[in-house]
Amino acid sequence: MKKTFRKQIMKRMSNLYKRIISIDNLTLADQKARKGKVMQYGVKLHDQNRENNILALHQLLSNKQYKTSEYTTFKVYEPKERVVYRLPYYPDRIVHHAIMNILKPMFLACFTADTFSCIEGRGIHSASFAVRKALRDQRSTAYCLKLDITKFYPSVDHQVMKALIRKKIKDLDALLLLDEIIDSAPGLPIGNYLSQYLANFYLTYFDHWTKEVKNVKHYFRYADDIVVLHGDKQYLHHLLAEIKTYLAEELKLQVKGNYQVFPVAARGIDFVGYRSYHTHTLLRKSIKKNFARKIARQKQLNPLTLASYNGWTKHCDGKNLLNTLLHDRRI
């Protein structure tokens, strides 16, 4: 293991809790949590007694009496069926933002450059562009290993998560607060602001192991979707076996059975909404079909719909596709 990795991972942070629960930080957290949500019922209710609520929350946290509120849940079906957890705006979503105000730099410092999703400046298009850049070297990217993790968020093990966090944080009060939130729902609850960073952190030691112990050059992870490129098909099969072992033994996770090792030239890499080849990149078939259906159903095309899909197509070889769909309303 490289010394740079060891130093970065082993450095532990202290004196966090007082910064998290300070009135200034709670006020800032309130300002951030409400962005784009000022018309929501929870925000309006909080605003009826905003200053006193912040003072009360500060006192609650100072006395170590904060407990996560009861969740409500609902299902979403796009891009796949998932159960989403929701907490009240006050106090919980403010607390999550207060924690992230202080801990976000720590999380970001741990993530490798090959990690995407829920990181500012490293979203879907950044992940796709990184894969396309690697594909310029056709010889060393002839084959692709593509995999994801079975029910990743629900499968996150709380004891493993706590142990990983303790490698980075030594402030006991901050650890107890994080423990309380981690134990408030099974796995990692989708919908929590804190969960998206904890999910990335849960896999960050795996990222470093892949890059710095296994010396994998072309590795890309978006949430739990993973792409590895190499010029040797057998190498990827061997790496897959090692990945399965690492995830099972270290993180108690299982690779989904639909993993693939295939030649890139034959079908391209279906990743983060695009299908990328060595010479060009197309829009994912399901996104194209959804766009076609929306066009067919609308007598007058919604400008927001057009802007959304134009954003997808302008980042690939999709100009002709967009023109065809817009000029042939029979699709």
Short mmCIF file of C-alpha atoms in Angstrom, two decimals:
data_model
loop_
_atom_site.label_atom_id
_atom_site.label_comp_id
_atom_site.label_asym_id
_atom_site.label_seq_id
_atom_site.Cartn_x
_atom_site.Cartn_y
_atom_site.Cartn_z
CA MET A 1 0.00 0.00 0.00
CA LYS A 2 1.37 3.36 -0.97
CA LYS A 3 2.52 5.71 1.78
CA THR A 4 0.39 8.57 0.43
CA PHE A 5 -2.72 6.42 0.75
CA ARG A 6 -1.78 5.29 4.26
CA LYS A 7 -1.10 8.83 5.48
CA GLN A 8 -4.31 10.19 3.99
CA ILE A 9 -6.50 7.41 5.33
CA MET A 10 -4.92 7.08 8.78
CA LYS A 11 -5.01 10.77 9.73
CA ARG A 12 -7.80 11.12 12.32
CA MET A 13 -9.79 14.25 13.09
CA SER A 14 -10.69 15.61 16.52
CA ASN A 15 -12.47 18.63 18.03
CA LEU A 16 -15.41 18.26 15.66
CA TYR A 17 -18.50 18.13 17.85
CA LYS A 18 -18.31 21.66 19.23
CA ARG A 19 -17.98 22.97 15.68
CA ILE A 20 -20.94 20.88 14.50
CA ILE A 21 -23.32 22.06 17.22
CA SER A 22 -22.30 25.73 17.33
CA ILE A 23 -25.14 28.17 16.78
CA ASP A 24 -23.29 29.71 13.82
CA ASN A 25 -22.95 26.30 12.15
CA LEU A 26 -26.58 25.35 12.87
CA THR A 27 -27.71 28.67 11.38
CA LEU A 28 -25.59 28.03 8.28
CA ALA A 29 -26.98 24.50 8.06
CA ASP A 30 -30.52 25.90 8.16
CA GLN A 31 -29.67 28.28 5.32
CA LYS A 32 -28.25 25.45 3.19
CA ALA A 33 -30.97 22.91 3.97
CA ARG A 34 -33.76 25.27 2.88
CA LYS A 35 -32.35 26.05 -0.57
CA GLY A 36 -35.05 25.32 -3.13
CA LYS A 37 -37.44 24.20 -0.38
CA VAL A 38 -38.73 27.43 1.16
CA MET A 39 -42.32 26.60 0.18
CA GLN A 40 -42.29 23.21 1.88
CA TYR A 41 -44.50 22.75 4.92
CA GLY A 42 -41.61 21.76 7.22
CA VAL A 43 -39.62 24.89 6.38
CA LYS A 44 -42.65 27.16 6.87
CA LEU A 45 -43.40 25.51 10.21
CA HIS A 46 -39.80 25.96 11.35
CA ASP A 47 -39.80 29.60 10.28
CA GLN A 48 -42.64 30.39 12.66
CA ASN A 49 -40.14 30.07 15.50
CA ARG A 50 -36.82 29.91 13.68
CA GLU A 51 -34.40 31.56 16.12
CA ASN A 52 -35.79 29.73 19.16
CA ASN A 53 -35.69 26.44 17.27
CA ILE A 54 -31.98 26.87 16.51
CA LEU A 55 -31.26 27.70 20.15
CA ALA A 56 -33.29 24.68 21.28
CA LEU A 57 -31.47 22.41 18.84
CA HIS A 58 -28.12 23.72 20.04
CA GLN A 59 -29.13 22.93 23.63
CA LEU A 60 -30.43 19.49 22.66
CA LEU A 61 -27.15 18.62 20.97
CA SER A 62 -25.10 20.14 23.80
CA ASN A 63 -26.88 17.85 26.24
CA LYS A 64 -26.34 14.81 23.94
CA GLN A 65 -30.11 14.30 23.78
CA TYR A 66 -30.68 14.44 20.03
CA LYS A 67 -32.48 11.42 18.58
CA THR A 68 -33.42 10.93 14.94
CA SER A 69 -37.12 11.58 14.29
CA GLU A 70 -39.43 8.94 12.87
CA TYR A 71 -39.03 8.36 9.14
CA THR A 72 -41.78 8.37 6.57
CA THR A 73 -41.20 6.36 3.40
CA PHE A 74 -42.43 6.36 -0.18
CA LYS A 75 -41.50 4.55 -3.37
CA VAL A 76 -40.02 5.90 -6.58
CA TYR A 77 -39.96 3.89 -9.81
CA GLU A 78 -37.44 5.75 -11.99
CA PRO A 79 -34.79 4.80 -12.87
CA LYS A 80 -35.69 1.75 -10.77
CA GLU A 81 -38.00 0.95 -7.88
CA ARG A 82 -36.58 2.16 -4.57
CA VAL A 83 -37.84 3.00 -1.10
CA VAL A 84 -37.02 6.60 -0.18
CA TYR A 85 -36.79 7.70 3.45
CA ARG A 86 -37.82 11.16 4.55
CA LEU A 87 -37.15 13.04 7.81
CA PRO A 88 -38.70 16.26 9.14
CA TYR A 89 -36.96 19.47 8.13
CA TYR A 90 -36.52 20.43 11.77
CA PRO A 91 -34.49 19.20 13.51
CA ASP A 92 -33.12 16.33 11.42
CA ARG A 93 -32.31 17.79 8.02
CA ILE A 94 -30.69 20.78 9.71
CA VAL A 95 -28.56 18.42 11.84
CA HIS A 96 -27.44 16.48 8.74
CA HIS A 97 -26.35 19.68 7.02
CA ALA A 98 -24.59 20.84 10.18
CA ILE A 99 -22.59 17.61 10.25
CA MET A 100 -21.70 17.88 6.57
CA ASN A 101 -20.61 21.51 6.92
CA ILE A 102 -17.79 20.21 9.11
CA LEU A 103 -17.15 16.71 7.75
CA LYS A 104 -17.50 17.29 4.01
CA PRO A 105 -13.83 18.33 3.53
CA MET A 106 -12.79 15.09 5.26
CA PHE A 107 -14.95 12.97 2.96
CA LEU A 108 -13.76 14.76 -0.16
CA ALA A 109 -10.13 14.35 0.84
CA CYS A 110 -10.62 10.57 1.08
CA PHE A 111 -12.30 10.06 -2.29
CA THR A 112 -10.15 9.06 -5.25
CA ALA A 113 -10.26 11.00 -8.51
CA ASP A 114 -12.08 8.04 -10.06
CA THR A 115 -15.07 8.35 -7.71
CA PHE A 116 -18.16 10.17 -8.98
CA SER A 117 -21.75 10.80 -7.79
CA CYS A 118 -22.84 13.36 -5.19
CA ILE A 119 -19.53 15.20 -5.46
CA GLU A 120 -19.50 18.79 -6.69
CA GLY A 121 -18.01 18.91 -10.18
CA ARG A 122 -18.00 15.13 -10.49
CA GLY A 123 -21.44 14.13 -11.69
CA ILE A 124 -22.80 12.02 -14.53
CA HIS A 125 -21.12 13.89 -17.35
CA SER A 126 -17.75 14.02 -15.60
CA ALA A 127 -17.89 10.24 -15.15
CA SER A 128 -18.79 9.73 -18.81
CA PHE A 129 -16.05 12.08 -20.01
CA ALA A 130 -13.47 10.25 -17.88
CA VAL A 131 -14.42 6.92 -19.49
CA ARG A 132 -14.27 8.46 -22.97
CA LYS A 133 -10.81 9.87 -22.28
CA ALA A 134 -9.57 6.43 -21.25
CA LEU A 135 -11.08 4.89 -24.39
CA ARG A 136 -8.72 6.94 -26.56
CA ASP A 137 -6.12 4.30 -25.72
CA GLN A 138 -7.86 1.49 -27.59
CA ARG A 139 -5.21 -1.10 -26.92
CA SER A 140 -5.36 -0.93 -23.12
CA THR A 141 -9.16 -0.57 -23.04
CA ALA A 142 -10.12 -3.39 -25.40
CA TYR A 143 -12.18 -5.13 -22.69
CA CYS A 144 -14.55 -3.90 -20.01
CA LEU A 145 -15.52 -5.31 -16.63
CA LYS A 146 -18.85 -3.84 -15.58
CA LEU A 147 -20.49 -4.61 -12.26
CA ASP A 148 -22.62 -3.21 -9.51
CA ILE A 149 -23.47 -4.20 -5.95
CA THR A 150 -26.57 -6.08 -4.89
CA LYS A 151 -28.97 -3.70 -3.07
CA PHE A 152 -26.09 -1.46 -2.06
CA TYR A 153 -27.78 1.08 0.22
CA PRO A 154 -29.88 -1.48 2.15
CA SER A 155 -26.84 -3.79 2.44
CA VAL A 156 -24.47 -1.34 4.14
CA ASP A 157 -23.41 -2.93 7.42
CA HIS A 158 -23.61 -0.56 10.38
CA GLN A 159 -20.72 -2.08 12.31
CA VAL A 160 -18.45 -1.94 9.28
CA MET A 161 -19.50 1.66 8.62
CA LYS A 162 -18.78 2.68 12.21
CA ALA A 163 -15.38 0.99 12.12
CA LEU A 164 -14.46 2.82 8.90
CA ILE A 165 -15.53 6.17 10.35
CA ARG A 166 -13.42 5.53 13.43
CA LYS A 167 -10.37 5.31 11.19
CA LYS A 168 -10.94 8.98 10.32
CA ILE A 169 -12.58 10.49 13.41
CA LYS A 170 -11.52 10.29 17.05
CA ASP A 171 -13.93 12.85 18.55
CA LEU A 172 -16.14 10.63 20.74
CA ASP A 173 -19.14 12.98 20.80
CA ALA A 174 -19.10 13.33 17.02
CA LEU A 175 -18.85 9.55 16.69
CA LEU A 176 -21.83 9.01 19.00
CA LEU A 177 -23.91 11.47 16.97
CA LEU A 178 -22.99 9.69 13.73
CA ASP A 179 -23.69 6.30 15.34
CA GLU A 180 -27.16 7.48 16.33
CA ILE A 181 -27.96 8.56 12.76
CA ILE A 182 -26.43 5.43 11.19
CA ASP A 183 -28.50 3.17 13.47
CA SER A 184 -31.73 5.09 12.81
CA ALA A 185 -32.70 2.96 9.79
CA PRO A 186 -31.67 -0.30 8.10
CA GLY A 187 -28.63 0.00 5.82
CA LEU A 188 -28.25 3.54 4.55
CA PRO A 189 -31.62 5.25 4.03
CA ILE A 190 -31.94 6.63 0.50
CA GLY A 191 -33.08 10.24 0.77
CA ASN A 192 -30.92 11.32 3.71
CA TYR A 193 -28.47 14.09 2.82
CA LEU A 194 -25.82 12.38 4.94
CA SER A 195 -26.38 8.96 3.31
CA GLN A 196 -24.97 9.89 -0.08
CA TYR A 197 -21.62 10.85 1.45
CA LEU A 198 -21.56 7.88 3.81
CA ALA A 199 -22.24 5.59 0.84
CA ASN A 200 -19.26 6.98 -1.05
CA PHE A 201 -17.12 6.78 2.07
CA TYR A 202 -18.15 3.14 2.63
CA LEU A 203 -16.52 2.24 -0.70
CA THR A 204 -13.56 4.62 -0.56
CA TYR A 205 -11.15 2.07 0.97
CA PHE A 206 -12.16 -0.30 -1.81
CA ASP A 207 -11.40 2.46 -4.35
CA HIS A 208 -7.93 2.96 -2.90
CA TRP A 209 -7.32 -0.78 -2.77
CA THR A 210 -8.26 -1.08 -6.44
CA LYS A 211 -6.12 1.86 -7.56
CA GLU A 212 -3.14 1.65 -5.25
CA VAL A 213 -2.86 -1.99 -4.20
CA LYS A 214 -4.09 -3.68 -7.37
CA ASN A 215 -2.68 -0.84 -9.54
CA VAL A 216 -5.73 -0.69 -11.79
CA LYS A 217 -5.27 2.18 -14.23
CA HIS A 218 -8.73 2.52 -15.79
CA TYR A 219 -11.24 2.33 -12.92
CA PHE A 220 -14.45 4.35 -12.60
CA ARG A 221 -17.17 4.26 -9.94
CA TYR A 222 -20.47 6.14 -9.95
CA ALA A 223 -22.28 5.26 -6.69
CA ASP A 224 -22.15 1.44 -6.82
CA ASP A 225 -21.82 1.15 -10.62
CA ILE A 226 -18.25 0.17 -11.45
CA VAL A 227 -16.37 0.04 -14.76
CA VAL A 228 -12.83 -1.33 -15.20
CA LEU A 229 -11.03 -1.27 -18.57
CA HIS A 230 -8.04 -3.37 -19.61
CA GLY A 231 -6.43 -4.90 -22.68
CA ASP A 232 -6.52 -8.46 -21.28
CA LYS A 233 -9.84 -10.26 -20.83
CA GLN A 234 -8.40 -12.89 -18.47
CA TYR A 235 -6.93 -10.18 -16.25
CA LEU A 236 -10.40 -8.73 -15.77
CA HIS A 237 -11.85 -12.12 -14.86
CA HIS A 238 -9.11 -12.60 -12.28
CA LEU A 239 -9.66 -9.07 -10.92
CA LEU A 240 -13.39 -9.73 -10.67
CA ALA A 241 -12.73 -12.71 -8.40
CA GLU A 242 -10.53 -10.56 -6.17
CA ILE A 243 -13.12 -7.79 -6.09
CA LYS A 244 -15.81 -10.25 -5.02
CA THR A 245 -13.60 -11.49 -2.20
CA TYR A 246 -12.67 -7.99 -1.01
CA LEU A 247 -16.27 -6.73 -0.99
CA ALA A 248 -17.57 -9.81 0.79
CA GLU A 249 -14.84 -10.02 3.43
CA GLU A 250 -14.16 -6.35 4.09
CA LEU A 251 -17.54 -4.70 3.48
CA LYS A 252 -20.09 -7.56 3.63
CA LEU A 253 -21.32 -6.69 0.13
CA GLN A 254 -22.13 -8.94 -2.81
CA VAL A 255 -21.51 -8.30 -6.50
CA LYS A 256 -24.76 -8.51 -8.45
CA GLY A 257 -25.01 -11.55 -10.68
CA ASN A 258 -25.37 -9.51 -13.88
CA TYR A 259 -21.67 -8.56 -14.00
CA GLN A 260 -20.08 -8.64 -17.47
CA VAL A 261 -16.66 -8.92 -19.08
CA PHE A 262 -16.89 -8.05 -22.78
CA PRO A 263 -15.06 -6.46 -25.73
CA VAL A 264 -15.79 -2.74 -25.87
CA ALA A 265 -15.86 -2.68 -29.67
CA ALA A 266 -18.69 -5.21 -29.77
CA ARG A 267 -21.31 -3.30 -27.79
CA GLY A 268 -19.88 -0.27 -26.04
CA ILE A 269 -20.04 0.56 -22.33
CA ASP A 270 -23.49 1.34 -20.94
CA PHE A 271 -22.59 3.71 -18.10
CA VAL A 272 -24.21 6.83 -16.54
CA GLY A 273 -26.77 7.26 -19.31
CA TYR A 274 -24.48 6.80 -22.32
CA ARG A 275 -23.13 3.94 -24.41
CA SER A 276 -19.48 4.68 -25.09
CA TYR A 277 -17.33 3.12 -27.83
CA HIS A 278 -13.74 3.83 -28.76
CA THR A 279 -14.80 6.12 -31.59
CA HIS A 280 -18.11 7.62 -30.51
CA THR A 281 -20.71 7.88 -27.71
CA LEU A 282 -24.46 7.36 -27.99
CA LEU A 283 -27.37 8.09 -25.69
CA ARG A 284 -28.58 5.12 -23.65
CA LYS A 285 -31.45 3.36 -25.43
CA SER A 286 -33.89 3.65 -22.51
CA ILE A 287 -33.38 7.44 -22.29
CA LYS A 288 -33.94 7.78 -26.04
CA LYS A 289 -37.16 5.76 -25.79
CA ASN A 290 -38.45 7.84 -22.88
CA PHE A 291 -37.81 11.02 -24.85
CA ALA A 292 -39.60 9.62 -27.88
CA ARG A 293 -42.63 8.66 -25.78
CA LYS A 294 -42.86 12.11 -24.19
CA ILE A 295 -42.70 13.78 -27.59
CA ALA A 296 -45.44 11.49 -28.91
CA ARG A 297 -47.74 12.20 -25.95
CA GLN A 298 -47.43 15.98 -25.94
CA LYS A 299 -49.29 18.07 -28.47
CA GLN A 300 -46.98 20.95 -27.64
CA LEU A 301 -43.55 19.98 -26.39
CA ASN A 302 -42.81 21.18 -22.86
CA PRO A 303 -39.73 23.47 -22.95
CA LEU A 304 -38.44 21.89 -19.73
CA THR A 305 -38.63 18.42 -21.29
CA LEU A 306 -36.77 19.64 -24.36
CA ALA A 307 -34.09 21.35 -22.24
CA SER A 308 -33.58 18.20 -20.18
CA TYR A 309 -33.08 15.89 -23.15
CA ASN A 310 -31.10 18.49 -25.07
CA GLY A 311 -28.72 18.46 -22.09
CA TRP A 312 -28.28 14.71 -22.56
CA THR A 313 -27.84 14.71 -26.33
CA LYS A 314 -25.44 17.66 -26.56
CA HIS A 315 -22.86 15.67 -24.57
CA CYS A 316 -22.76 12.78 -27.03
CA ASP A 317 -23.06 12.05 -30.74
CA GLY A 318 -26.79 12.73 -30.54
CA LYS A 319 -27.46 15.73 -32.74
CA ASN A 320 -29.04 13.65 -35.49
CA LEU A 321 -31.11 11.74 -32.94
CA LEU A 322 -32.53 14.96 -31.48
CA ASN A 323 -33.32 16.37 -34.92
CA THR A 324 -35.03 13.13 -35.96
CA LEU A 325 -37.21 12.99 -32.84
CA LEU A 326 -38.22 16.63 -33.07
CA HIS A 327 -39.05 16.48 -36.78
CA ASP A 328 -40.84 13.14 -36.76
CA ARG A 329 -43.63 13.38 -34.21
CA ARG A 330 -44.88 9.93 -35.26
CA ILE A 331 -42.18 8.26 -33.10
#
